[in-house]
Amino acid sequence: MTFSIHGLAVTRGIAIGRAVLVASSRLDVAHYFIEPARVSAEIDRVRTARDTVAAEIRRLLSSIAQMGPHEAPQELAALMEVHLMLLQDEELIQGVKHWITDRLYNAEWALTTQLEVIARHFDDMEDDYLRERKADLEQITEKVLHAMRGVASPVMQPLRGGRKTTQPDLLLDDTVDVPLILVAHDLSPADMLQFKQSVFAGFITDVGGKTSHTAIVARSMDIPAVVGVRLCSHLIRQDDWVIIDGDAGVVVADPSPIILAEYGFRQRQGELDRSRLTRLLHTPAVTLDGQKIELLANIEMPEDTAAAIRAGAVGVGLFRSEFLFMGRHNKLPNEEEQYVAYRRTVEGMHGLPVTIRTIDIGADKPLDDDVHEDTHLNPALGLRAIRWSLSEPAMFLTQLRAVLRAAAHGQVYLLIPMLAHACEIRQTLALIDHARVQLDNRGTVYGDIKIGAMIEIPAAALTLKVFLKYFDFLSIGTNDLTQYTLAIDRADASVAHLYDPTHPAVLRLVASTIAEGQAAGKPVCVCGEMAGDVAMTRLLLGMGLRSFSMHPSQILAVKQELLRADTAKLAPWALQIVENDEPDTCDALPNGAKWR
Ligand code: PEP
Ligand code: MG
């Protein structure tokens, strides 16, 4: 039966595919595709593991039989029998074979997927006793997974390559080429990174906010995504057909043929619009009144520079370096590893400037999913970003040395996140000097860097003079500036309706930062999600902004917008918006359009 669920739109576009529910059970396992040649070996892995567990249970049963009723209760033997029966259940076996053979899932993924399918049947059972057998099924699945760990497993491959993500014949084609939609309760930024360049055509999560870091990585993957789709991971079943409408923030499950046809048409239309945009690739980013605009890229990993170059970015405005540190199980990258990554980034931009932001860990970006360092009362207000770096000076110095060394290979800008206090600024600058001294003492070559501050806490925007005194440039982080100005957790779907970057208070802080920065002759960029939102382009231009940093996929759309803009006409209009407590009531744009 067709049904739709509403969430928060993260990335534009339509995706249609089969649902893949990951990690929705408590059994969190690796998900990767195997080579077709490995199918029978993979099925053997499950079979061997299953046989091992069955043999173990039989051994247990025979030792129970030799014990008296006081040593081993009758129920235990009965339970073992149930486990044995479940292990040999045809539905489990055939299902696992199907996922491995037809979908090329790795053995662990196939097993947990089939567990989900069977668990649904148990959920629907009227009989309490039978319903509770679901827990037994989970237990034996866990045992088989455990046994599989002892069985030789191929080297884990990330989810990528080898599968088409284009739209096949939706109703007929059930081969490995079917596009897949990732459905999860939640995905950490580190999970998202693993899914980057994967085969997924889109993703949906139960929770999350529009500018949560998970959503940001999704945007950089440039696939349709909707977050905050409450209960989607419960309502959507494994392998259901699903449509993601990333423009409207709507998910349609089990669509009828007529709905599929309608969305299929819209999907093709969207693809056409995007391909038209590529014509602007070599058009200079200059407004109608001749203002040259800098369009920079936000990236998470060194390899993202390829997408930045392809989109025509004139540099990297924000390299979120923390992604190099995530999911490493407390084994943080050392100086050499970081240096190699930063150098690759610099070289990947072929002489264009690269802005490396120092590690911004904490809040919704824990270092490890299994390390709960963010269990403080209020992680977004806690030991995050520069606060964390200053509390770990050895780690911070390691990063600073690596960045300084990479600067010998190109233009590097260093960006410091979440500063609020003058004392934090002075400590940070002292540590940068100290890193230089350490490199000098070692005789290691390093380059010149420009140093900038992120303006993302209202306190920073309101005391800008001190930032202008110490820094070469500023970059406005509108995601956090909105979060901290409005006291809205950016990752919390339950207050997402109040997360509004166009709130007059936020707009005033953005406008005053741009104006004061310019008056002091210091470059100001916006690198929050606002910079890539075409609905905000003219307002930011009107405020005087000339440097925008965004996901590479957004660059051409923003360019299209600015090519039609006249900043001289936009300036008085923008002033009117910024000064108004109810900007919705302001005049239309100079071209007659409403501003949002
Ligand atoms: C911001 O806060 O706007 C920003 C760019 O940084 P991040 O989203 O990584 O916190
Ligand atoms: Mg930020």
Coordinates of C-alpha atoms and ligand atoms in Angstrom, one line a residue:
M1 CA 0.0 0.0 0.0
T2 CA 1.4 3.4 -1.0
F3 CA 2.0 5.8 1.8
S4 CA 4.1 9.0 2.2
I5 CA 6.0 10.4 5.1
H6 CA 7.3 14.0 5.6
G7 CA 10.7 15.0 6.8
L8 CA 13.3 17.7 6.2
A9 CA 14.7 18.2 2.8
V10 CA 18.5 17.9 2.8
T11 CA 19.5 17.5 -0.9
R12 CA 17.5 18.4 -4.0
G13 CA 16.3 15.9 -6.5
I14 CA 14.4 12.7 -6.9
A15 CA 15.7 9.2 -6.1
I16 CA 13.8 6.0 -6.8
G17 CA 15.0 2.6 -5.6
R18 CA 14.7 -0.3 -3.3
A19 CA 15.1 0.2 0.4
V20 CA 18.1 -1.0 2.2
L21 CA 17.7 -0.9 5.9
V22 CA 21.0 -0.7 7.6
A23 CA 22.0 -1.1 11.2
S24 CA 18.4 -0.8 12.3
S25 CA 18.8 -3.9 14.3
R26 CA 21.2 -4.1 17.3
L27 CA 23.5 -6.1 15.1
D28 CA 25.7 -3.5 13.5
V29 CA 27.8 -5.1 10.9
A30 CA 29.9 -4.2 7.9
H31 CA 28.0 -3.6 4.6
Y32 CA 29.8 -4.0 1.3
F33 CA 29.3 -5.5 -2.1
I34 CA 31.1 -8.6 -3.1
E35 CA 32.5 -9.5 -6.5
P36 CA 30.1 -11.9 -8.4
A37 CA 32.9 -14.5 -8.5
R38 CA 32.7 -14.6 -4.7
V39 CA 29.0 -15.5 -4.4
S40 CA 29.5 -19.2 -3.6
A41 CA 32.4 -18.5 -1.3
E42 CA 30.3 -16.0 0.6
I43 CA 27.4 -18.4 0.9
D44 CA 29.9 -21.0 2.2
R45 CA 31.0 -18.5 4.9
V46 CA 27.4 -18.4 6.2
R47 CA 26.9 -22.1 5.9
T48 CA 30.2 -22.9 7.7
A49 CA 29.4 -20.5 10.5
R50 CA 25.8 -21.8 10.8
D51 CA 27.1 -25.4 11.0
T52 CA 29.6 -24.3 13.7
V53 CA 26.9 -22.8 15.8
A54 CA 24.6 -25.8 15.2
A55 CA 27.3 -28.2 16.3
E56 CA 27.9 -26.1 19.4
I57 CA 24.2 -26.2 20.3
R58 CA 24.1 -30.0 19.8
R59 CA 27.1 -30.3 22.1
L60 CA 25.4 -28.2 24.7
L61 CA 22.2 -30.3 24.3
S62 CA 24.0 -33.5 24.9
S63 CA 25.8 -32.2 27.9
I64 CA 22.4 -30.9 29.3
A65 CA 21.0 -34.4 28.8
Q66 CA 23.7 -35.8 31.0
M67 CA 23.0 -33.3 33.8
G68 CA 20.4 -33.6 36.5
P69 CA 17.3 -31.3 36.5
H70 CA 19.0 -29.2 39.3
E71 CA 22.0 -28.5 37.2
A72 CA 20.3 -27.6 34.0
P73 CA 16.6 -26.6 33.9
Q74 CA 14.3 -28.3 31.3
E75 CA 13.6 -24.9 29.7
L76 CA 17.2 -24.6 28.7
A77 CA 17.1 -27.7 26.6
A78 CA 13.8 -26.6 25.0
L79 CA 15.3 -23.2 24.2
M80 CA 18.4 -24.9 22.6
E81 CA 16.0 -26.9 20.5
V82 CA 14.2 -23.8 19.3
H83 CA 17.6 -22.2 18.4
L84 CA 18.5 -25.3 16.4
M85 CA 15.2 -25.2 14.6
L86 CA 15.5 -21.5 13.8
L87 CA 19.1 -22.1 12.5
Q88 CA 17.8 -24.6 10.0
D89 CA 14.8 -22.5 9.0
E90 CA 14.4 -22.5 5.2
E91 CA 13.3 -18.9 5.1
L92 CA 16.5 -17.8 6.8
I93 CA 18.7 -19.9 4.5
Q94 CA 17.0 -19.1 1.2
G95 CA 16.8 -15.4 2.1
V96 CA 20.5 -15.2 2.9
K97 CA 21.2 -16.9 -0.4
H98 CA 19.0 -14.4 -2.2
W99 CA 20.7 -11.3 -0.8
I100 CA 24.1 -12.7 -1.6
T101 CA 23.3 -14.0 -5.1
D102 CA 21.0 -11.4 -6.4
R103 CA 22.2 -8.4 -4.6
L104 CA 25.8 -9.2 -4.0
Y105 CA 25.6 -8.3 -0.3
N106 CA 28.4 -9.6 1.9
A107 CA 27.5 -12.5 4.1
E108 CA 27.0 -10.4 7.3
W109 CA 24.8 -7.9 5.5
A110 CA 22.8 -10.7 3.9
L111 CA 22.2 -12.3 7.2
T112 CA 21.1 -9.2 9.1
T113 CA 18.9 -8.2 6.2
Q114 CA 17.1 -11.5 6.2
L115 CA 16.9 -11.2 10.0
E116 CA 15.0 -8.0 9.5
V117 CA 12.6 -9.6 7.0
I118 CA 11.8 -12.5 9.3
A119 CA 11.6 -10.3 12.3
R120 CA 8.7 -8.4 10.7
H121 CA 6.7 -11.6 10.5
F122 CA 7.3 -12.2 14.2
D123 CA 6.2 -8.6 14.9
D124 CA 2.9 -9.3 13.2
M125 CA 2.1 -12.5 15.1
E126 CA -0.8 -12.5 17.5
D127 CA 0.6 -15.1 19.8
D128 CA 2.8 -13.7 22.5
Y129 CA 5.0 -16.8 22.7
L130 CA 5.7 -16.8 19.0
R131 CA 6.3 -13.0 18.9
E132 CA 8.9 -13.4 21.6
R133 CA 10.8 -15.9 19.5
K134 CA 12.2 -12.9 17.6
A135 CA 14.7 -12.4 20.4
D136 CA 15.8 -16.0 19.9
L137 CA 16.3 -15.3 16.2
E138 CA 18.4 -12.3 17.0
Q139 CA 20.5 -14.3 19.4
I140 CA 21.3 -17.1 16.9
T141 CA 22.0 -14.5 14.2
E142 CA 24.4 -12.9 16.5
K143 CA 26.0 -16.3 17.2
V144 CA 26.4 -16.9 13.4
L145 CA 27.9 -13.5 12.9
H146 CA 30.3 -14.2 15.7
A147 CA 31.2 -17.5 14.2
M148 CA 31.7 -15.8 10.8
R149 CA 34.4 -13.6 12.4
G150 CA 36.4 -16.7 13.0
V151 CA 36.0 -17.7 9.3
A152 CA 38.3 -16.2 6.8
S153 CA 36.6 -13.1 5.4
P154 CA 37.7 -11.1 2.4
V155 CA 39.2 -7.6 2.9
M156 CA 36.4 -5.2 3.5
Q157 CA 35.6 -3.0 0.5
P158 CA 33.7 0.2 0.8
L159 CA 30.3 0.4 -0.8
R160 CA 31.3 1.7 -4.2
G161 CA 31.6 0.9 -7.9
G162 CA 30.4 -1.9 -10.0
R163 CA 26.7 -1.0 -9.8
K164 CA 24.6 1.4 -11.8
T165 CA 22.7 4.0 -10.0
T166 CA 20.7 5.1 -13.0
Q167 CA 17.0 4.3 -13.2
P168 CA 16.3 0.9 -14.7
D169 CA 12.9 -0.5 -15.6
L170 CA 11.4 0.0 -12.2
L171 CA 8.8 -2.7 -12.1
L172 CA 10.6 -5.5 -13.9
D173 CA 14.3 -5.2 -13.2
D174 CA 15.2 -6.9 -9.9
T175 CA 18.8 -7.6 -10.6
V176 CA 21.9 -6.1 -8.9
D177 CA 21.4 -3.0 -11.0
V178 CA 18.4 -1.7 -9.0
P179 CA 19.1 1.6 -7.4
L180 CA 19.3 1.4 -3.6
I181 CA 18.0 3.8 -1.0
L182 CA 19.6 3.7 2.3
V183 CA 17.1 3.8 5.2
A184 CA 18.4 4.1 8.8
H185 CA 17.3 5.4 12.1
D186 CA 20.4 7.6 12.2
L187 CA 23.7 7.8 10.5
S188 CA 26.7 9.4 12.1
P189 CA 28.9 11.7 10.0
A190 CA 31.5 8.9 10.1
D191 CA 29.0 6.4 8.7
M192 CA 28.1 8.9 6.0
L193 CA 31.7 9.1 5.1
Q194 CA 31.9 5.4 4.6
F195 CA 28.8 5.7 2.3
K196 CA 30.4 8.5 0.3
Q197 CA 30.8 7.5 -3.4
S198 CA 28.8 4.5 -2.6
V199 CA 26.1 3.0 -4.8
F200 CA 23.2 4.5 -2.9
A201 CA 20.9 6.6 -4.9
G202 CA 19.6 8.4 -1.9
F203 CA 19.1 8.1 1.8
I204 CA 16.5 8.6 4.5
T205 CA 16.8 8.8 8.3
D206 CA 14.3 8.8 11.2
V207 CA 16.2 11.7 13.0
G208 CA 18.5 14.6 12.2
G209 CA 18.3 18.3 11.4
K210 CA 18.8 20.1 8.1
T211 CA 22.3 21.3 9.0
S212 CA 23.4 18.4 11.1
H213 CA 26.8 17.1 10.0
T214 CA 25.2 14.0 8.6
A215 CA 23.0 16.1 6.4
I216 CA 26.1 18.1 5.3
V217 CA 28.0 15.1 4.2
A218 CA 24.9 13.9 2.4
R219 CA 24.7 17.2 0.6
S220 CA 28.3 16.8 -0.4
M221 CA 27.5 13.4 -1.8
D222 CA 24.9 15.1 -4.0
I223 CA 22.2 12.5 -3.7
P224 CA 18.6 13.1 -2.8
A225 CA 18.1 12.8 1.0
V226 CA 15.5 13.5 3.6
V227 CA 16.2 13.4 7.3
G228 CA 13.8 13.6 10.3
V229 CA 11.4 11.2 8.6
R230 CA 10.1 9.9 11.9
L231 CA 9.7 6.1 12.1
C232 CA 10.8 5.6 8.4
S233 CA 13.1 2.8 9.5
H234 CA 10.1 1.0 11.1
L235 CA 7.5 1.8 8.5
I236 CA 9.6 1.0 5.4
R237 CA 10.5 -2.6 4.9
Q238 CA 13.6 -4.1 3.5
D239 CA 13.5 -4.1 -0.2
D240 CA 10.3 -1.9 -0.6
W241 CA 10.3 0.5 -3.5
V242 CA 10.8 4.0 -2.2
I243 CA 10.8 7.4 -3.8
I244 CA 12.7 10.3 -2.2
D245 CA 11.5 13.8 -3.1
G246 CA 14.5 15.8 -1.9
D247 CA 12.9 19.1 -3.0
A248 CA 9.8 18.7 -0.9
G249 CA 11.3 16.5 1.9
V250 CA 8.8 13.8 1.2
V251 CA 9.3 10.0 1.1
V252 CA 6.8 7.8 -0.8
A253 CA 6.9 4.1 0.1
D254 CA 5.5 1.3 -2.0
P255 CA 4.4 3.7 -4.8
S256 CA 1.7 2.7 -7.3
P257 CA 2.8 2.6 -11.0
I258 CA 1.1 6.0 -11.7
I259 CA 3.1 7.7 -8.9
L260 CA 6.3 6.0 -10.1
A261 CA 5.7 7.3 -13.6
E262 CA 5.1 10.9 -12.3
Y263 CA 8.3 10.9 -10.2
G264 CA 10.2 9.2 -12.9
F265 CA 9.3 12.1 -15.2
R266 CA 10.3 14.7 -12.6
Q267 CA 13.6 12.9 -12.0
R268 CA 14.5 13.0 -15.7
Q269 CA 13.4 16.7 -15.8
G270 CA 15.8 17.4 -12.8
E271 CA 18.6 15.7 -14.5
L272 CA 18.1 17.8 -17.6
D273 CA 18.1 21.0 -15.6
R274 CA 21.4 20.0 -14.0
S275 CA 23.0 19.1 -17.3
R276 CA 22.0 22.6 -18.6
L277 CA 23.8 24.2 -15.6
T278 CA 27.1 22.7 -16.7
R279 CA 27.1 25.2 -19.6
L280 CA 28.0 27.8 -17.0
L281 CA 31.2 26.0 -16.0
H282 CA 33.5 28.3 -17.8
T283 CA 31.4 31.5 -17.4
P284 CA 33.2 34.0 -15.1
A285 CA 31.3 34.5 -11.8
V286 CA 30.6 38.2 -12.3
T287 CA 27.3 40.0 -11.5
L288 CA 25.4 42.2 -13.9
D289 CA 27.1 45.3 -12.4
G290 CA 30.6 43.8 -12.8
Q291 CA 31.3 42.5 -9.3
K292 CA 33.6 39.5 -9.3
I293 CA 32.4 36.8 -7.0
E294 CA 34.6 34.1 -5.5
L295 CA 32.9 30.6 -5.5
L296 CA 34.8 28.2 -3.3
A297 CA 34.2 24.6 -2.3
N298 CA 33.5 22.9 1.0
I299 CA 35.2 19.5 1.3
E300 CA 35.5 16.7 3.8
M301 CA 38.3 14.5 2.3
P302 CA 41.4 15.2 0.1
E303 CA 39.7 13.2 -2.8
D304 CA 36.8 15.7 -2.8
T305 CA 39.1 18.2 -4.6
A306 CA 38.3 16.4 -7.8
A307 CA 34.6 17.4 -7.5
A308 CA 35.6 20.9 -6.5
I309 CA 37.8 21.3 -9.7
R310 CA 35.0 19.8 -11.8
A311 CA 32.5 22.3 -10.5
G312 CA 34.8 25.2 -11.3
A313 CA 35.6 26.2 -7.7
V314 CA 38.4 28.7 -7.5
G315 CA 39.7 27.2 -4.3
V316 CA 38.6 25.3 -1.1
G317 CA 36.9 27.6 1.3
L318 CA 36.4 25.0 4.0
F319 CA 38.2 21.7 4.4
R320 CA 36.5 20.1 7.4
S321 CA 39.6 18.3 8.6
E322 CA 37.8 16.5 11.5
F323 CA 36.7 13.9 9.0
L324 CA 40.3 12.6 8.8
F325 CA 40.0 11.9 12.6
M326 CA 36.6 10.1 12.7
G327 CA 36.0 6.4 13.1
R328 CA 39.6 5.7 14.0
H329 CA 38.9 4.0 17.3
N330 CA 41.1 6.5 19.2
K331 CA 44.1 6.0 16.9
L332 CA 44.3 9.6 15.6
P333 CA 46.3 10.3 12.4
N334 CA 49.8 11.3 13.2
E335 CA 51.7 14.3 11.8
E336 CA 52.9 12.4 8.7
E337 CA 49.5 11.0 7.8
Q338 CA 47.9 14.4 8.2
Y339 CA 50.7 16.1 6.2
V340 CA 50.2 13.6 3.4
A341 CA 46.4 14.3 3.4
Y342 CA 46.7 18.1 3.5
R343 CA 49.4 18.0 0.8
R344 CA 47.2 15.8 -1.4
T345 CA 44.5 18.4 -1.0
V346 CA 46.7 21.3 -1.8
E347 CA 48.1 19.5 -4.9
G348 CA 44.6 18.4 -5.9
M349 CA 43.6 22.0 -6.2
H350 CA 46.5 22.7 -8.6
G351 CA 47.7 26.0 -7.2
L352 CA 44.3 27.3 -6.1
P353 CA 44.0 28.3 -2.4
V354 CA 43.0 25.7 0.2
T355 CA 41.5 26.7 3.6
I356 CA 42.0 24.0 6.2
R357 CA 39.9 24.3 9.2
T358 CA 41.5 22.8 12.4
I359 CA 39.6 19.9 13.9
D360 CA 36.0 20.6 14.8
I361 CA 35.1 17.6 16.9
G362 CA 32.3 17.3 19.4
A363 CA 28.6 17.9 19.5
D364 CA 27.1 15.8 16.6
K365 CA 30.6 14.9 15.3
P366 CA 32.0 12.4 17.8
L367 CA 35.4 11.0 17.0
D368 CA 34.1 7.5 17.2
D369 CA 30.6 6.1 17.2
D370 CA 31.5 3.7 20.0
V371 CA 33.3 6.3 22.1
H372 CA 30.8 8.5 23.8
E373 CA 32.9 11.5 24.5
D374 CA 29.9 13.7 23.9
T375 CA 27.9 12.4 26.7
H376 CA 28.3 15.8 28.5
L377 CA 25.2 17.5 29.5
N378 CA 25.0 19.7 26.5
P379 CA 27.6 18.7 23.9
A380 CA 26.9 21.5 21.5
L381 CA 27.9 23.9 24.2
G382 CA 30.7 21.8 25.5
L383 CA 34.2 20.8 24.6
R384 CA 33.9 21.2 20.9
A385 CA 36.2 22.5 18.1
I386 CA 38.9 24.9 19.2
R387 CA 38.0 24.3 22.9
W388 CA 38.8 20.7 22.4
S389 CA 42.0 21.5 20.5
L390 CA 43.2 23.9 23.2
S391 CA 42.5 21.2 25.8
E392 CA 44.7 18.7 23.8
P393 CA 47.7 20.9 22.9
A394 CA 49.9 18.0 21.8
M395 CA 47.2 16.8 19.3
F396 CA 46.7 20.4 18.2
L397 CA 50.4 21.1 17.7
T398 CA 50.6 17.9 15.6
Q399 CA 47.8 19.2 13.3
L400 CA 49.4 22.6 13.1
R401 CA 52.8 21.2 12.1
A402 CA 51.2 19.1 9.4
V403 CA 49.3 22.1 8.0
L404 CA 52.3 24.3 8.1
R405 CA 54.3 21.6 6.2
A406 CA 51.6 21.2 3.6
A407 CA 51.8 25.0 3.1
A408 CA 55.2 24.5 1.5
H409 CA 53.3 23.0 -1.5
G410 CA 50.7 25.7 -2.2
Q411 CA 48.5 28.4 -0.9
V412 CA 47.2 27.4 2.5
Y413 CA 44.8 29.3 4.7
L414 CA 44.3 28.1 8.3
L415 CA 40.8 28.5 9.8
I416 CA 40.0 28.3 13.5
P417 CA 36.5 27.2 14.5
M418 CA 34.3 28.3 17.4
L419 CA 36.3 31.0 18.9
A420 CA 34.6 33.4 21.2
H421 CA 37.2 34.8 23.7
A422 CA 40.2 37.0 23.2
C423 CA 42.2 34.6 25.4
E424 CA 41.3 31.7 23.1
I425 CA 42.6 33.7 20.1
R426 CA 45.9 34.5 21.9
Q427 CA 46.4 30.9 23.0
T428 CA 45.7 29.6 19.5
L429 CA 48.1 32.1 17.9
A430 CA 50.8 31.2 20.5
L431 CA 50.4 27.5 19.6
I432 CA 50.7 28.2 15.9
D433 CA 54.0 30.1 16.7
H434 CA 55.1 27.2 18.8
A435 CA 54.4 24.7 16.0
R436 CA 56.7 26.9 13.7
V437 CA 59.4 26.8 16.4
Q438 CA 59.1 23.0 16.7
L439 CA 59.5 22.7 12.9
D440 CA 62.5 25.1 12.9
N441 CA 64.2 23.1 15.6
R442 CA 63.7 20.0 13.6
G443 CA 64.9 21.7 10.4
T444 CA 61.6 20.7 8.7
V445 CA 60.5 22.8 5.7
Y446 CA 57.1 24.6 6.0
G447 CA 55.3 27.4 4.2
D448 CA 53.5 30.7 4.9
I449 CA 49.9 30.6 5.9
K450 CA 47.2 33.1 6.3
I451 CA 45.2 32.6 9.5
G452 CA 41.4 33.2 9.8
A453 CA 38.6 32.8 12.3
M454 CA 35.2 31.3 11.9
I455 CA 32.5 33.6 13.1
E456 CA 29.9 31.2 14.3
I457 CA 29.2 32.2 17.8
P458 CA 27.2 35.4 18.4
A459 CA 29.8 36.5 20.9
A460 CA 32.4 36.5 18.1
A461 CA 30.2 38.5 15.7
L462 CA 29.4 41.0 18.5
T463 CA 33.1 41.5 19.4
L464 CA 34.5 41.5 15.9
K465 CA 37.1 44.1 16.4
V466 CA 39.3 41.7 18.4
F467 CA 39.0 39.2 15.6
L468 CA 39.9 41.8 13.0
K469 CA 42.9 42.8 15.0
Y470 CA 44.4 39.3 15.1
F471 CA 43.2 37.5 11.9
D472 CA 43.9 37.8 8.2
F473 CA 40.4 36.8 7.2
L474 CA 37.0 35.7 8.5
S475 CA 34.6 33.0 7.5
I476 CA 31.1 33.0 8.7
G477 CA 29.7 29.7 9.8
T478 CA 26.0 30.3 9.5
N479 CA 25.1 26.8 10.5
D480 CA 26.4 27.3 14.0
L481 CA 25.7 31.0 14.1
T482 CA 22.0 30.1 13.6
Q483 CA 22.2 27.3 16.2
Y484 CA 23.8 29.5 18.9
T485 CA 21.8 32.6 18.1
L486 CA 18.5 30.9 18.3
A487 CA 19.4 28.3 20.9
I488 CA 18.3 25.5 18.6
D489 CA 20.2 22.2 18.4
R490 CA 20.9 22.0 14.7
A491 CA 20.8 18.2 14.8
D492 CA 17.5 17.9 16.6
A493 CA 14.5 17.2 14.3
S494 CA 12.0 18.0 17.0
V495 CA 13.0 21.7 17.0
A496 CA 14.0 21.8 13.3
H497 CA 11.0 24.0 12.4
L498 CA 12.5 26.8 14.6
Y499 CA 16.0 26.5 13.0
D500 CA 15.8 29.5 10.8
P501 CA 18.9 31.1 9.2
T502 CA 16.8 33.9 8.0
H503 CA 15.7 35.0 11.5
P504 CA 16.4 38.7 11.7
A505 CA 18.9 38.2 14.5
V506 CA 21.0 35.8 12.4
L507 CA 20.8 38.1 9.4
R508 CA 21.9 41.1 11.4
L509 CA 25.0 39.2 12.7
V510 CA 25.9 38.0 9.2
A511 CA 25.4 41.5 7.7
S512 CA 27.4 43.3 10.4
T513 CA 30.2 40.8 10.1
I514 CA 30.5 41.3 6.4
A515 CA 30.3 45.1 6.7
E516 CA 32.8 45.4 9.5
G517 CA 35.2 43.0 7.8
Q518 CA 35.1 44.9 4.6
A519 CA 35.5 48.2 6.4
A520 CA 38.7 46.8 8.0
G521 CA 39.9 45.6 4.6
K522 CA 39.8 41.9 5.7
P523 CA 38.3 39.3 3.4
V524 CA 35.0 37.7 4.6
C525 CA 33.5 34.5 3.3
V526 CA 30.4 32.6 4.2
C527 CA 31.0 28.8 4.4
G528 CA 27.8 27.7 6.2
E529 CA 25.0 26.0 4.2
M530 CA 23.5 29.5 3.6
A531 CA 26.2 30.1 1.0
G532 CA 25.0 27.2 -1.2
D533 CA 21.3 28.0 -0.9
V534 CA 20.2 29.8 -4.1
A535 CA 17.3 31.4 -2.2
M536 CA 19.9 33.3 -0.1
T537 CA 22.4 34.3 -2.9
R538 CA 20.9 37.7 -3.7
L539 CA 20.5 38.6 -0.1
L540 CA 24.1 37.8 0.7
L541 CA 25.2 39.7 -2.4
G542 CA 23.1 42.7 -1.3
M543 CA 24.8 42.5 2.1
G544 CA 28.1 42.9 0.3
L545 CA 29.4 39.3 0.4
R546 CA 31.8 38.5 -2.4
S547 CA 33.1 35.1 -1.3
F548 CA 30.9 32.0 -1.0
S549 CA 32.0 28.5 0.0
M550 CA 29.7 25.6 -0.5
H551 CA 29.4 21.9 -1.6
P552 CA 30.8 21.6 -5.2
S553 CA 27.4 20.4 -6.4
Q554 CA 25.8 23.7 -5.5
I555 CA 28.4 26.0 -7.2
L556 CA 26.8 26.2 -10.7
A557 CA 23.3 26.9 -9.3
V558 CA 24.6 29.7 -7.2
K559 CA 26.6 31.0 -10.2
Q560 CA 23.4 31.1 -12.3
E561 CA 21.8 33.1 -9.6
L562 CA 24.6 35.7 -9.3
L563 CA 24.9 36.1 -13.0
R564 CA 21.4 37.6 -13.0
A565 CA 22.0 39.8 -10.0
D566 CA 22.8 43.5 -9.8
T567 CA 24.5 44.1 -6.4
A568 CA 24.0 47.9 -6.6
K569 CA 20.2 47.4 -6.7
L570 CA 20.3 44.6 -4.2
A571 CA 22.1 46.6 -1.5
P572 CA 19.3 48.9 -0.4
W573 CA 16.8 46.0 -0.5
A574 CA 19.1 43.8 1.6
L575 CA 19.4 46.6 4.1
Q576 CA 15.6 46.8 4.4
I577 CA 15.4 43.0 5.0
V578 CA 18.2 43.1 7.6
E579 CA 16.7 46.0 9.5
N580 CA 13.2 44.6 9.5
D581 CA 12.0 42.5 12.5
E582 CA 9.5 40.8 10.2
P583 CA 11.5 40.4 6.9
D584 CA 8.6 38.4 5.3
T585 CA 6.7 41.7 5.0
C586 CA 9.5 43.4 3.1
D587 CA 9.2 44.5 -0.5
A588 CA 9.7 42.1 -3.3
L589 CA 13.2 41.7 -4.8
P590 CA 14.3 44.4 -7.4
N591 CA 13.3 41.9 -10.1
G592 CA 9.8 41.5 -8.6
A593 CA 10.4 38.1 -7.0
K594 CA 9.8 37.4 -3.3
W595 CA 13.0 36.8 -1.5
R596 CA 12.0 33.5 0.0
Ligands
PEP1 C1 29.1 26.3 10.2 O1 28.9 26.2 11.4 O2 28.4 27.1 9.5 C2 30.2 25.7 9.5 C3 30.5 25.9 8.3 O3 30.8 24.7 10.2 P1 30.2 23.3 10.5 O4 29.0 23.1 9.7 O5 31.2 22.2 10.2 O6 30.0 23.3 12.0
MG2 MG 30.4 25.3 12.6

